[in-house]
XYZ file of C-alpha atoms in Angstrom:
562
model
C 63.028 126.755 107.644
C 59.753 127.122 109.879
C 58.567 130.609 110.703
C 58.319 129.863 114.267
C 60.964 127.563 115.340
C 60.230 128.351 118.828
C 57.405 125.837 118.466
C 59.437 122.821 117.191
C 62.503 123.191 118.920
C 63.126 123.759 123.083
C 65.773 126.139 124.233
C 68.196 123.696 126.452
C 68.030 124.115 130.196
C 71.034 125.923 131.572
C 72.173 124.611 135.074
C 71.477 126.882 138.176
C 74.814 128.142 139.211
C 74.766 132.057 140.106
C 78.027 131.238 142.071
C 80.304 129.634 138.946
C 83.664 130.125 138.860
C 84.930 129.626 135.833
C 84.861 132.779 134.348
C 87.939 133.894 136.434
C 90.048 130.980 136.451
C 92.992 131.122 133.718
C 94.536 128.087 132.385
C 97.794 127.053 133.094
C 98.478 123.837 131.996
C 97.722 120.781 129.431
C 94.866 118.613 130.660
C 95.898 114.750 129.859
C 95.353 114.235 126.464
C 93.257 111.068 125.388
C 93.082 110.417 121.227
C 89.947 108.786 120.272
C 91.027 108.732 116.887
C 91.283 105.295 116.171
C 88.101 104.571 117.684
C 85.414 106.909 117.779
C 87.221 108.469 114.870
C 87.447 105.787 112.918
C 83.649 104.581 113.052
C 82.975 108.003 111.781
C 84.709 107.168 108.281
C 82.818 106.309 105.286
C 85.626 103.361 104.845
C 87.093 102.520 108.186
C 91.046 101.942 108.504
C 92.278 98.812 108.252
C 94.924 97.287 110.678
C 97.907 98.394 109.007
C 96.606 102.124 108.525
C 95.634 101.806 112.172
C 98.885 101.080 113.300
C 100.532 103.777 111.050
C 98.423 106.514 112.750
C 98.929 104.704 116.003
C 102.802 105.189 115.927
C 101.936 109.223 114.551
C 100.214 109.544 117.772
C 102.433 108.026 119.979
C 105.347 110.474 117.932
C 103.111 113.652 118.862
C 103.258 112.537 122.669
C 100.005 110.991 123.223
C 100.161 108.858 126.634
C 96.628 107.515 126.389
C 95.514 106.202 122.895
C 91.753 104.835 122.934
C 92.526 102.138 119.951
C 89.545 100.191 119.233
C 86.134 98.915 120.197
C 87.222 95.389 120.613
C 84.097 93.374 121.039
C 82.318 95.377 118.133
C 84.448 93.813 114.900
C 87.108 91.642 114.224
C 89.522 93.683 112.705
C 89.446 95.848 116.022
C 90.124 93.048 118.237
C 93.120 91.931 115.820
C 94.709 95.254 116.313
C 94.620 95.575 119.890
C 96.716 92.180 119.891
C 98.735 92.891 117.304
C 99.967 95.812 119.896
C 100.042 93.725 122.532
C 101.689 90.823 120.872
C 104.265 92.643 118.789
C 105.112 94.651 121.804
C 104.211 98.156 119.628
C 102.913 99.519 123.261
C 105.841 102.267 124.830
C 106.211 101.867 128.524
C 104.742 105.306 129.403
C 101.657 105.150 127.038
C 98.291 103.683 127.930
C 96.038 101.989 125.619
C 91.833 102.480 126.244
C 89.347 100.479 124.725
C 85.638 100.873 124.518
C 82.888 98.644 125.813
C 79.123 98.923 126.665
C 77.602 97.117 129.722
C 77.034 93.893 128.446
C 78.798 90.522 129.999
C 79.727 89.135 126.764
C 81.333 92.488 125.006
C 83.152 92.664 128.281
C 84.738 89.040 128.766
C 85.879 89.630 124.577
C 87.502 92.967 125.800
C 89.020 91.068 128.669
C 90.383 88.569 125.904
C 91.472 91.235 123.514
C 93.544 92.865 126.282
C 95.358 89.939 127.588
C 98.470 90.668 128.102
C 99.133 93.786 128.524
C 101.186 95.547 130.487
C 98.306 98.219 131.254
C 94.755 99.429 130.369
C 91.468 101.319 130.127
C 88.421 99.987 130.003
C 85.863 102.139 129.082
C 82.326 101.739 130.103
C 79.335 103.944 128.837
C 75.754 103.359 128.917
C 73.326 106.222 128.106
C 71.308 108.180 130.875
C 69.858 111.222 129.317
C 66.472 110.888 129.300
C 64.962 110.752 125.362
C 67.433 107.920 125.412
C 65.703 106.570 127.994
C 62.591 106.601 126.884
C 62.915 106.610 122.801
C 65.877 104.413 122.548
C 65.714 101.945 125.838
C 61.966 102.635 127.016
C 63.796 102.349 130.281
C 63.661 103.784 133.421
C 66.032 105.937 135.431
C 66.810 103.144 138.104
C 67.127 100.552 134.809
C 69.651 102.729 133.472
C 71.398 103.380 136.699
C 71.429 99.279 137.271
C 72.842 98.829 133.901
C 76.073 100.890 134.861
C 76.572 99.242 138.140
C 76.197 95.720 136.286
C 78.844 96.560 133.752
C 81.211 98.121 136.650
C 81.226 95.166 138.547
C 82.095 92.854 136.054
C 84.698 94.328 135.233
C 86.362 94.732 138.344
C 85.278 91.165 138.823
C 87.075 90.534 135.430
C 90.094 93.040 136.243
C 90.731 90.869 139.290
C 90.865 87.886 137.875
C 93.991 89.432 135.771
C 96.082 91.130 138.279
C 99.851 91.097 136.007
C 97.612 94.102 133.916
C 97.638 97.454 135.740
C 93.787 97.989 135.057
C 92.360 101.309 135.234
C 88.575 102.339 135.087
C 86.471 104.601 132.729
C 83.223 105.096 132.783
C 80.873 107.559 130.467
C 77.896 108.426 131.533
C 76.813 109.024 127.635
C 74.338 111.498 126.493
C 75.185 113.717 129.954
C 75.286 116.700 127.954
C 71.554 116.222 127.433
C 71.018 114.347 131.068
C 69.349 116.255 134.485
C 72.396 117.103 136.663
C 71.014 115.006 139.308
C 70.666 111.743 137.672
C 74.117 112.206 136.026
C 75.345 112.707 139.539
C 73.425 109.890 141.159
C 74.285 107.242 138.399
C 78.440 108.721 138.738
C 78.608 108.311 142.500
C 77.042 104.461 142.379
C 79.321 103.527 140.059
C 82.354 105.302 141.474
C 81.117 103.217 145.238
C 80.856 100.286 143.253
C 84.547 100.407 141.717
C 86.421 101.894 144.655
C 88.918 104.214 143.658
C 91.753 105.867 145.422
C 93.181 109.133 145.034
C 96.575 106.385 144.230
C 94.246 103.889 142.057
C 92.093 106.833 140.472
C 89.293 105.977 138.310
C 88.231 108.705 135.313
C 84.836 109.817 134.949
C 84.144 111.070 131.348
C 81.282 113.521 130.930
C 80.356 113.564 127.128
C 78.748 116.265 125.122
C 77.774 113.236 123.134
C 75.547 116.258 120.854
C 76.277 119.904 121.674
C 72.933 121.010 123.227
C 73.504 124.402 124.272
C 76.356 127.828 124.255
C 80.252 126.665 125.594
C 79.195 128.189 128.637
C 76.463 125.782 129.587
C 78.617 122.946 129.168
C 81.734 124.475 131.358
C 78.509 125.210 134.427
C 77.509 121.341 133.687
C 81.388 120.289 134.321
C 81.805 122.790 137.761
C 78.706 121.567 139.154
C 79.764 117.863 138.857
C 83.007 118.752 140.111
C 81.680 120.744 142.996
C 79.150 117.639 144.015
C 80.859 114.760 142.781
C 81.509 112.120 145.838
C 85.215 110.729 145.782
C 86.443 113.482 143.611
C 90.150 113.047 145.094
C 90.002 109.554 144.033
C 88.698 110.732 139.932
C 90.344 111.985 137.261
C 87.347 114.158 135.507
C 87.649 114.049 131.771
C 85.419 115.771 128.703
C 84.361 114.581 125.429
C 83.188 117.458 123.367
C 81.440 116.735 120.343
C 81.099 119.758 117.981
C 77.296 119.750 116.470
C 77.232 123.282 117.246
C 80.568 124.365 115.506
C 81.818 125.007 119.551
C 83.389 122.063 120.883
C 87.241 123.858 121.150
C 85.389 126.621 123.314
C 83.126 124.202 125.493
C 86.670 122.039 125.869
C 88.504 125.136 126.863
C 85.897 126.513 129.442
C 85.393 122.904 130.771
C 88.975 122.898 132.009
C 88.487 126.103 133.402
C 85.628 124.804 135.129
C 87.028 121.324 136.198
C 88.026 119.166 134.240
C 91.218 117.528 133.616
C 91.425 115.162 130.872
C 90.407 115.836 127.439
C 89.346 113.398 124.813
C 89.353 114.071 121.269
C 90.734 113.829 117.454
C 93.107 115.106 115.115
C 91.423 117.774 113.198
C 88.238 117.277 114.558
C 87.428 113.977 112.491
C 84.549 112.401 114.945
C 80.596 111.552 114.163
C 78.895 113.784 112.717
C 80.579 117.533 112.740
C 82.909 115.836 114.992
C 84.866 115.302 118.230
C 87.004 118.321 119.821
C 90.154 119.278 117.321
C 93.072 118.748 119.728
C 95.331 120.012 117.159
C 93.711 123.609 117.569
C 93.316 122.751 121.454
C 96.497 122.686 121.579
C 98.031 124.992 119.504
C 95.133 127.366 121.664
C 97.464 126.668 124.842
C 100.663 127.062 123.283
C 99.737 130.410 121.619
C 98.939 131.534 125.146
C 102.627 130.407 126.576
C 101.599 127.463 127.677
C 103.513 124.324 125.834
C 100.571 121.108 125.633
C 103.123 118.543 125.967
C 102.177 117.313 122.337
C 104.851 118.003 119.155
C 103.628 119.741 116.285
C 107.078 120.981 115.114
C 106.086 119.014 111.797
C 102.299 119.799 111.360
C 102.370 118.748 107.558
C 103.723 115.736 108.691
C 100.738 114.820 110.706
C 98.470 116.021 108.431
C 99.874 113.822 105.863
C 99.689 110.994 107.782
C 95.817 111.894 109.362
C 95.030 112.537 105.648
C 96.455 109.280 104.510
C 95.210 106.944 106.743
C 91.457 108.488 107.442
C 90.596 109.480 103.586
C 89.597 112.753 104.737
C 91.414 116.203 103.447
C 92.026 119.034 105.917
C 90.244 122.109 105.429
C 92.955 124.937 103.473
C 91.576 127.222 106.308
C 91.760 125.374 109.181
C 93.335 126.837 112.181
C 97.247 126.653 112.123
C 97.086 123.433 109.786
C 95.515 124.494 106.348
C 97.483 125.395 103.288
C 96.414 129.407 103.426
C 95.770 129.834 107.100
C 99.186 131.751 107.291
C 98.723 133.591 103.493
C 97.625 136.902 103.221
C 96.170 138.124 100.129
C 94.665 141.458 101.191
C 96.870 144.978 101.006
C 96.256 145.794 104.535
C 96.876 142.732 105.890
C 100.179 142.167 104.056
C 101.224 145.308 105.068
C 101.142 144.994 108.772
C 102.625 141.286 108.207
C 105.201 143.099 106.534
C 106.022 145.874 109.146
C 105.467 142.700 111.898
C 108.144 140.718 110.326
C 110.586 143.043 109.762
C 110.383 144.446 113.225
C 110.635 141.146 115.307
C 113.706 139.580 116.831
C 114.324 136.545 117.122
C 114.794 136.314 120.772
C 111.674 138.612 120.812
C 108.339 137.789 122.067
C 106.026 137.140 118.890
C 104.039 140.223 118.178
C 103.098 140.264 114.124
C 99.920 140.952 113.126
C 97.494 139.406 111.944
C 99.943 135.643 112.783
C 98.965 134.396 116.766
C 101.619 131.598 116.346
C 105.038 131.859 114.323
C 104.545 129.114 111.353
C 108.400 128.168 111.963
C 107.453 126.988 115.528
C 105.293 124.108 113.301
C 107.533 123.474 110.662
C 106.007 125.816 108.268
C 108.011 128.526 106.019
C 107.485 132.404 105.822
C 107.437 131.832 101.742
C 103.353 131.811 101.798
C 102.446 134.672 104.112
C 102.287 137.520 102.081
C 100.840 136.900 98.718
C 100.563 139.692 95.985
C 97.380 138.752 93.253
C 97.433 138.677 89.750
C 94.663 139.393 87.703
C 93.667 135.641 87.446
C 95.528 134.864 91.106
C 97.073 131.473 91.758
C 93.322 129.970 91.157
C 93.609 131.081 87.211
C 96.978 129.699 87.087
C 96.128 126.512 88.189
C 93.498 126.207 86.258
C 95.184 127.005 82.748
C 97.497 124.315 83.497
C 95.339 121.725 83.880
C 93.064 122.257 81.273
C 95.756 123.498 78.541
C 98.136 121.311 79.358
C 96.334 118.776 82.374
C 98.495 119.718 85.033
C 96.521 119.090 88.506
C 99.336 121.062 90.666
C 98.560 120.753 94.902
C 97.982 123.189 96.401
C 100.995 124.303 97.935
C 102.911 123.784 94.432
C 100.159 126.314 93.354
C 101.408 128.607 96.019
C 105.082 127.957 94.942
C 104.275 128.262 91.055
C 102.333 131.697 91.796
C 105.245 133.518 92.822
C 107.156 132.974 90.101
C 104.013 134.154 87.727
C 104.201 137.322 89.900
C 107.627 138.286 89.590
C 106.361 138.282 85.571
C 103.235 139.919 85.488
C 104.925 142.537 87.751
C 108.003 142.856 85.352
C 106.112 142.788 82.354
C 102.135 144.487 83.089
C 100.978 142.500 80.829
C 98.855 139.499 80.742
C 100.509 136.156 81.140
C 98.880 133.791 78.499
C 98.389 129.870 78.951
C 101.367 129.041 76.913
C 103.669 131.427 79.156
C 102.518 129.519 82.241
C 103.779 126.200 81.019
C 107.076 127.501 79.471
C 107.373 129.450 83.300
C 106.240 125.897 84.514
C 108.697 123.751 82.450
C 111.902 126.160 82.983
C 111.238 126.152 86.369
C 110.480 122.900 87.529
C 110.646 120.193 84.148
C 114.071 121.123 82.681
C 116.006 121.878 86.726
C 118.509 118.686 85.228
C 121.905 120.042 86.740
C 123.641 119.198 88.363
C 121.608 115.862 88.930
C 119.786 114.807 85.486
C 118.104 110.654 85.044
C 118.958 108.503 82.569
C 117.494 105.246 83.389
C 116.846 102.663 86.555
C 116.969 99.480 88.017
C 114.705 98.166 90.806
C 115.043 94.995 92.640
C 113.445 93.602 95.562
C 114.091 91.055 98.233
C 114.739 90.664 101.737
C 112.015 92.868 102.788
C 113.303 96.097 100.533
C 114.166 97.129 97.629
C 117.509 97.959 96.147
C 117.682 100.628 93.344
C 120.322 101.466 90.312
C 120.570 104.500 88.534
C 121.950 105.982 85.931
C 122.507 109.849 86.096
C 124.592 112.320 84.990
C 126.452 114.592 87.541
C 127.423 117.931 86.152
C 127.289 116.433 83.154
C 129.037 113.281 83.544
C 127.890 109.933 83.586
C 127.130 108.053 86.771
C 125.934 105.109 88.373
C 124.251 105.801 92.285
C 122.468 102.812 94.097
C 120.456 102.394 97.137
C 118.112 100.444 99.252
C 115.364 101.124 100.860
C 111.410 100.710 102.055
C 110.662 101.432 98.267
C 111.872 102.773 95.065
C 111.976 106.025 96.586
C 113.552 105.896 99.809
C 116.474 103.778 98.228
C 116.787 106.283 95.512
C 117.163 109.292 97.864
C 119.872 106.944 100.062
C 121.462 106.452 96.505
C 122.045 109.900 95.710
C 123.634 110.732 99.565
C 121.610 114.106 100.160
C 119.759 114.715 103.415
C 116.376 114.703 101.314
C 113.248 114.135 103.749
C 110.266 113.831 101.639
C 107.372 115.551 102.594
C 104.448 115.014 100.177
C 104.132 112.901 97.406
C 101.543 113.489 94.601
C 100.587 111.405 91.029
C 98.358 111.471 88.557
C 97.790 110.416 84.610
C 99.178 113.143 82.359
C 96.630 111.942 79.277
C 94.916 109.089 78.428
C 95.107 105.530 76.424
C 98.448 103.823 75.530
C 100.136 107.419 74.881
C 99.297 108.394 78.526
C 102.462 109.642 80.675
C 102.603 109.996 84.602
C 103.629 113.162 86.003
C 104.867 112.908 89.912
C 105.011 116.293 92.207
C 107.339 115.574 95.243
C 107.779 118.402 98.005
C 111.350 117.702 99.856
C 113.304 118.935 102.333
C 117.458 118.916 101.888
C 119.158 119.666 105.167
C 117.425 122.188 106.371
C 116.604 124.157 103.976
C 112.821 125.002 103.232
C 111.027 122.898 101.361
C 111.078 122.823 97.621
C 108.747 121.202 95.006
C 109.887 119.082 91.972
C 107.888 117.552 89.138
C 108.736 114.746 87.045
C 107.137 113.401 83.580
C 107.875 110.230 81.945
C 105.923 106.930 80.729
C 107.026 104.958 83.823
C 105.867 105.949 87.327
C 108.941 105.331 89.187
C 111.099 107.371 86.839
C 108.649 110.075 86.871
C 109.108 110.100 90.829
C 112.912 109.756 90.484
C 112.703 112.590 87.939
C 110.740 114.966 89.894
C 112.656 114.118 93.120
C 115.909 114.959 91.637
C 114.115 118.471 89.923
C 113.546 119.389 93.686
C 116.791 118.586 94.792
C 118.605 120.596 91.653
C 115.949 123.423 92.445
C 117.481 123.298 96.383
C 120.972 123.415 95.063
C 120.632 126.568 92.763
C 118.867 128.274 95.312
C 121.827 127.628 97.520
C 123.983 128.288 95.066
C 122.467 131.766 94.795
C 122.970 132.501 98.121
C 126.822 130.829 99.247
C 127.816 129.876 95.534
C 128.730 126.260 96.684
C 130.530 123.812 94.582
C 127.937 121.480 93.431
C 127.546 118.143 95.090
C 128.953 115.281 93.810
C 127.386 111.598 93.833
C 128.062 108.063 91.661
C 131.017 106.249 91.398
């Protein structure tokens, strides 16, 4: 770092507005949500998705409730113009969501967007061209009425092109990119000619997207640059006014938050804030921002592992153990204080009650997520030295919230006993508790066929005891195993790895579950053959379930087979 940064780097401009209004307004209600995920998301990833992963994540989002999905850059690969018709052509669209697609102002990328989109029912097309002006003249070496022409070309071929397919219900985008960066006035000259040159109503709105393509400057800059286009822009009955908050100053929640106080209406971002660079807006912590305030975003998160799994999954990129209302510790406490007032939080609430516990600013059952993990006690070595002797004493590689799990049991001992808790105690904790859980369900061998587009599954167990046969069919070898055995068992996550090495090696499978609805256990399941070490460590979680129930009610034990 320089000594005198003042003399490389320019403090941004902030926008002359004494009279903003911002400040007091309060808000009320979800903007319209637009996921970018499988667009600008996806170019950010080392190894983009492929179609299938694509259309996995696509059918997540349209779970959550997203009405407008930006899918793909059409004209800029092959594989995204195959995905935008398989949607089309398979008919994967829902009536009430909206599919966007990306172009920049160039006839040919436009008539192979027009192509890719044939078909559909309806659609954004998204224009951008940059404006700001070390674009203009590093990048383009143009000038501003260049740029400005270069906008108004790509507008009106496109509603040239949007009228020559009038059975699609077309609708209009246009970015003006790099306005975070741009002069007010040119961003505001270039956004009025193109909103003249498309025409829109206030019952055929266009949207008008202003980008912080890179964070230049505090949230509070970026909220006066939003009011000051909405104040001046012409037509603005007849535009939807959407952000895209990029986060290369940590602050893109805050700039999206004080943008809608300031104007705007539509939001664009990604799940987790997966984008270029540090990222797009995290509408996941958007969101969850609204609802912690009363105010219910219109997106469901009941099952926030289960859209972290899939995120995860399909983009190759893990989600930060602390980050907000999604990570594996954000609702653990490990210091005294902290616990405590958890403690005297939770007992004091009702249920009917408004949510008032300390140190929590959202209940984790409102997103699927149990009260087992939020008050931790330390050990001397903590669930960090636990882990660790298990994997390299006996090469356990536990996930994190098994680790969690695991750790309480390790503190009832150390508590019991004041002593230390040696690597061999671990694993004999580790194998009573999860390996040897064989009743009343315990494996004796498999079957696995496939056909038809499944597979069908045969196993051998024994039921308190007794032999018996169960079959299934399924997806796979596990989702016709757990239709075999006749629980309600929802599998949450799903975790492998090589117990060993060479021809002796064994696979050891970690499965969290869910049975009814009871709170999720972990299982874990050894044996030579992957499947069986699934089908083993599925039916340890579903024995674990069981006894804990049985604890509680002292239920007759389930019976399965014939």
């Amino acid at each position: 770092m320089i000594a005198h940064p003042e003399r490389k780097y320019r403090a941004f401009q902030p926008v002359a507005l004494p009279d903003r209004r911002w400040p007091d307004a309060r808000l009320t209600h979800p903007p319209v949500w637009m996921s970018t995920d499988l667009r600008d998301g996806n170019q950010a990833l080392i190894e983009p998705m492929n179609v299938e992963k694509k259309l996995r994540l696509f059918d997540a989002l349209v779970a959550i409730g997203f009405k407008e999905i930006e899918v793909a850059f059409p004209s800029a690969s092959q594989t995204d113009f195959d995905f935008v018709r398989r949607l089309i052509d398979e008919n994967r669209i829902p009536g009430d969501v909206t599919i966007e697609v990306l172009t920049q102002s160039r006839e040919d990328l436009i008539a192979r967007t027009f192509e890719a989109l044939q078909g559909a029912r309806r659609a954004i097309v998204h224009l951008y061209n940059p404006i700001a002006e070390p674009w203009r003249r590093l990048v383009f070496h143009a000038g501003r009425d260049e740029v400005k022409a270069l906008a108004l070309k790509g507008t009106r071929l496109i509603r040239q092109m949007a009228d020559a397919h009038p059975d699609t219900e077309w609708v209009f985008e246009y970015s003006p990119e790099t306005f975070s960066a741009a002069e007010p006035d040119f961003a505001l000259e270039v956004v009025d000619a193109v909103s003249e040159a498309w025409g829109p109503t206030p019952d055929a709105k266009m949207i008008v997207n202003l980008p912080a393509t890179v964070e230049m400057a505090t949230p509070n800059t970026y909220a006066d640059q939003i009011e000051w286009m909405h104040r001046h822009m012409a037509r603005r009955d007849a535009i939807v006014l959407s952000i895209h908050p990029h986060n290369d100053r940590g602050t893109a929640v805050a700039a999206a938050e004080l943008a809608l106080m300031a104007g705007a209406e539509r939001v664009e971002g990604c799940l987790f804030g997966n984008g270029e660079r540090t990222g797009n807006v995290d509408l996941v912590t958007l969101a969850l921002n609204l609802y912690s305030q009363g105010v219910h975003p219109r997106l469901d998160f009941s099952d926030i592992d289960a859209v972290r799994h899939v995120a995860e999954e399909c983009t190759g990129l893990p989600v930060h153990p602390r980050h907000p209302y999604v990570g594996d510790l954000v609702f653990t406490a490990f210091s005294g204080s902290h616990q405590d007032a958890i403690k005297k939080g939770m007992d004091a609430r009702r249920d009917d009650g408004v949510w008032e516990v300390p140190y929590l600013p959202i209940d984790p059952a409102d997103l699927g997520r149990s009260y087992d993990a939020i008050i931790r006690v330390n050990s001397q070595s903590g669930k960090g030295g636990v882990s660790y002797l298990l994997q390299h004493e006996h090469g356990f590689e536990l996930p994190r919230r098994l680790q969690i799990e695991f750790s309480r049991a390790i503190q009832r001992v150390s508590d019991a006993t004041g002593s230390e808790v040696t690597g061999d105690d671990i694993f004999h904790l580790f194998s009573g508790e999860y390996l040897e859980q064989t009743e009343p369900y315990g494996y004796r061998g498999h079957r696995v066929a496939s056909g038809d587009g499944g597979v069908t599954i045969e196993a051998e167990l024994t039921v308190s005891g007794q032999p018996s046969t169960v079959s299934g069919r399924g997806s796979g070898p596990l989702d016709a195993f757990v239709a075999a055995l006749g629980q309600p068992v929802a599998l949450i996550d799903y975790q492998e790895h090589a117990l060993g090495s060479g021809a002796a090696a064994r696979a050891v499978c970690y499965v969290e579950v869910r049975v009814a609805n009871g709170a999720p256990r972990w299982g874990v399941g050894v044996d030579r053959d992957i499947v069986a070490a699934a089908l083993r460590a599925i039916l340890s979680a579903v024995n674990r379930h069981l006894a804990a129930e049985a604890g509680r009610q002292q239920p007759a034990p389930a019976q399965a087979g014939r």
